[in-house]
Amino acid sequence: QVQLVESGGGSVQAGGSLRLSCVVSGYTTSDNCMGWFRQAPGKEREGVVHWRESDGTYYIYYADSVKGRFTISQDNAKNTVYLQMNNLQPEDTAMYYCAVRSRSCRNLLSSEFNYWGRGTQVTVSS
């Protein structure tokens, strides 16, 4: 059974940082497409980043809205992926979800991912 559990969300002021974690069980974080998505109230779920790690090489795609501020990493020994978020802004406020796609990364669309966590809330105040 595949399970993804996010943590690390919270409330910060604009300009602050948070590090989200996602522990994956029943699936390997290596050689599969991993993704982070977010959904703000009243809005559609949007892709933040997707990537695939293979033999230490990362193939990463960041959404323009987070490029230069957000960074992914992973620890395959712990089957855990991370999202480091710096210089957070109020528009980053959303529920953040971790997801896995059982093949190579293609488009940063929620419809292309097979398994999801329940999310962790990030709130940024101005």
Short mmCIF file of C-alpha atoms in Angstrom, two decimals:
data_model
loop_
_atom_site.label_atom_id
_atom_site.label_comp_id
_atom_site.label_asym_id
_atom_site.label_seq_id
_atom_site.Cartn_x
_atom_site.Cartn_y
_atom_site.Cartn_z
CA GLN A 1 0.00 0.00 0.00
CA VAL A 2 1.39 3.37 -1.03
CA GLN A 3 1.30 6.07 1.61
CA LEU A 4 2.63 9.61 1.59
CA VAL A 5 2.69 11.68 4.76
CA GLU A 6 3.56 15.36 4.67
CA SER A 7 4.72 17.47 7.60
CA GLY A 8 6.47 20.74 8.30
CA GLY A 9 3.76 23.21 7.47
CA GLY A 10 2.99 26.16 9.69
CA SER A 11 2.49 29.89 9.89
CA VAL A 12 5.25 32.32 9.02
CA GLN A 13 5.60 35.96 8.14
CA ALA A 14 6.45 37.13 4.65
CA GLY A 15 10.11 36.57 3.92
CA GLY A 16 10.28 33.56 6.21
CA SER A 17 11.15 29.96 5.44
CA LEU A 18 9.69 26.52 5.96
CA ARG A 19 10.86 23.04 5.12
CA LEU A 20 8.23 20.48 4.20
CA SER A 21 8.86 16.76 4.44
CA CYS A 22 7.08 13.86 2.82
CA VAL A 23 7.69 10.31 3.97
CA VAL A 24 6.84 7.76 1.31
CA SER A 25 6.06 4.13 2.02
CA GLY A 26 5.21 1.39 -0.44
CA TYR A 27 7.06 3.19 -3.21
CA THR A 28 10.63 4.21 -3.83
CA THR A 29 11.56 7.87 -4.10
CA SER A 30 14.34 7.02 -6.52
CA ASP A 31 13.69 6.64 -10.25
CA ASN A 32 10.08 7.74 -9.93
CA CYS A 33 8.59 11.14 -10.57
CA MET A 34 7.95 13.01 -7.34
CA GLY A 35 5.99 16.21 -7.08
CA TRP A 36 4.82 18.94 -4.78
CA PHE A 37 1.51 20.64 -5.43
CA ARG A 38 -0.48 23.25 -3.59
CA GLN A 39 -4.07 24.34 -3.38
CA ALA A 40 -5.34 27.60 -1.99
CA PRO A 41 -8.99 28.01 -0.91
CA GLY A 42 -11.22 28.47 -3.92
CA LYS A 43 -8.46 27.72 -6.37
CA GLU A 44 -7.43 24.70 -8.39
CA ARG A 45 -4.52 22.56 -7.34
CA GLU A 46 -1.35 23.82 -8.98
CA GLY A 47 2.00 22.21 -9.50
CA VAL A 48 4.95 23.60 -7.60
CA VAL A 49 7.72 21.28 -8.72
CA HIS A 50 8.26 17.79 -10.09
CA TRP A 51 11.46 15.86 -10.42
CA ARG A 52 13.04 12.49 -10.86
CA GLU A 53 16.23 11.38 -9.20
CA SER A 54 18.30 8.69 -10.85
CA ASP A 55 21.73 7.61 -9.63
CA GLY A 56 22.23 10.96 -7.95
CA THR A 57 21.20 13.04 -10.96
CA TYR A 58 18.13 15.21 -10.60
CA TYR A 59 15.80 16.14 -13.41
CA ILE A 60 13.80 19.02 -11.94
CA TYR A 61 11.10 21.36 -13.14
CA TYR A 62 9.95 24.27 -10.98
CA ALA A 63 6.90 26.38 -11.60
CA ASP A 64 7.86 29.94 -12.47
CA SER A 65 6.11 31.23 -9.37
CA VAL A 66 8.56 29.44 -7.06
CA LYS A 67 11.73 29.31 -9.12
CA GLY A 68 14.67 30.66 -7.17
CA ARG A 69 12.83 30.43 -3.85
CA PHE A 70 11.90 26.76 -3.47
CA THR A 71 14.30 23.83 -3.59
CA ILE A 72 13.68 20.10 -3.50
CA SER A 73 15.87 17.40 -2.05
CA GLN A 74 15.46 13.81 -1.01
CA ASP A 75 16.95 11.16 1.20
CA ASN A 76 16.49 7.79 -0.47
CA ALA A 77 17.66 5.92 2.62
CA LYS A 78 14.72 7.43 4.49
CA ASN A 79 12.40 7.39 1.46
CA THR A 80 11.71 11.02 2.24
CA VAL A 81 11.50 14.07 0.02
CA TYR A 82 11.72 17.69 1.07
CA LEU A 83 10.64 21.09 -0.12
CA GLN A 84 12.69 23.99 1.21
CA MET A 85 10.71 27.18 0.84
CA ASN A 86 12.48 30.50 1.27
CA ASN A 87 11.29 34.08 0.98
CA LEU A 88 7.71 32.97 1.44
CA GLN A 89 5.00 35.38 0.36
CA PRO A 90 1.29 35.59 1.23
CA GLU A 91 0.44 34.17 -2.19
CA ASP A 92 2.25 30.98 -1.19
CA THR A 93 -0.47 30.32 1.39
CA ALA A 94 -2.04 26.96 0.55
CA MET A 95 -2.32 23.32 1.47
CA TYR A 96 0.79 21.60 0.14
CA TYR A 97 0.65 18.05 -1.16
CA CYS A 98 3.29 15.50 -1.98
CA ALA A 99 2.62 13.16 -4.90
CA VAL A 100 4.25 10.37 -6.87
CA ARG A 101 3.85 9.36 -10.47
CA SER A 102 4.66 5.78 -11.39
CA ARG A 103 6.73 6.68 -14.43
CA SER A 104 8.95 9.45 -15.73
CA CYS A 105 7.93 13.04 -15.19
CA ARG A 106 5.95 14.64 -17.95
CA ASN A 107 3.69 17.61 -17.27
CA LEU A 108 3.33 19.34 -13.94
CA LEU A 109 -0.34 18.48 -13.70
CA SER A 110 -2.11 16.87 -10.79
CA SER A 111 -3.95 14.53 -13.17
CA GLU A 112 -0.69 12.83 -14.05
CA PHE A 113 0.17 11.77 -10.50
CA ASN A 114 -1.04 8.50 -9.05
CA TYR A 115 -0.62 8.77 -5.30
CA TRP A 116 -1.11 11.65 -2.91
CA GLY A 117 -0.61 12.61 0.68
CA ARG A 118 -3.20 14.43 2.73
CA GLY A 119 -1.33 17.70 2.75
CA THR A 120 0.21 20.14 5.19
CA GLN A 121 -0.98 23.71 5.59
CA VAL A 122 1.31 26.66 4.92
CA THR A 123 0.13 30.12 5.91
CA VAL A 124 2.13 33.24 5.17
CA SER A 125 1.12 36.55 6.68
CA SER A 126 2.14 39.96 5.40
#
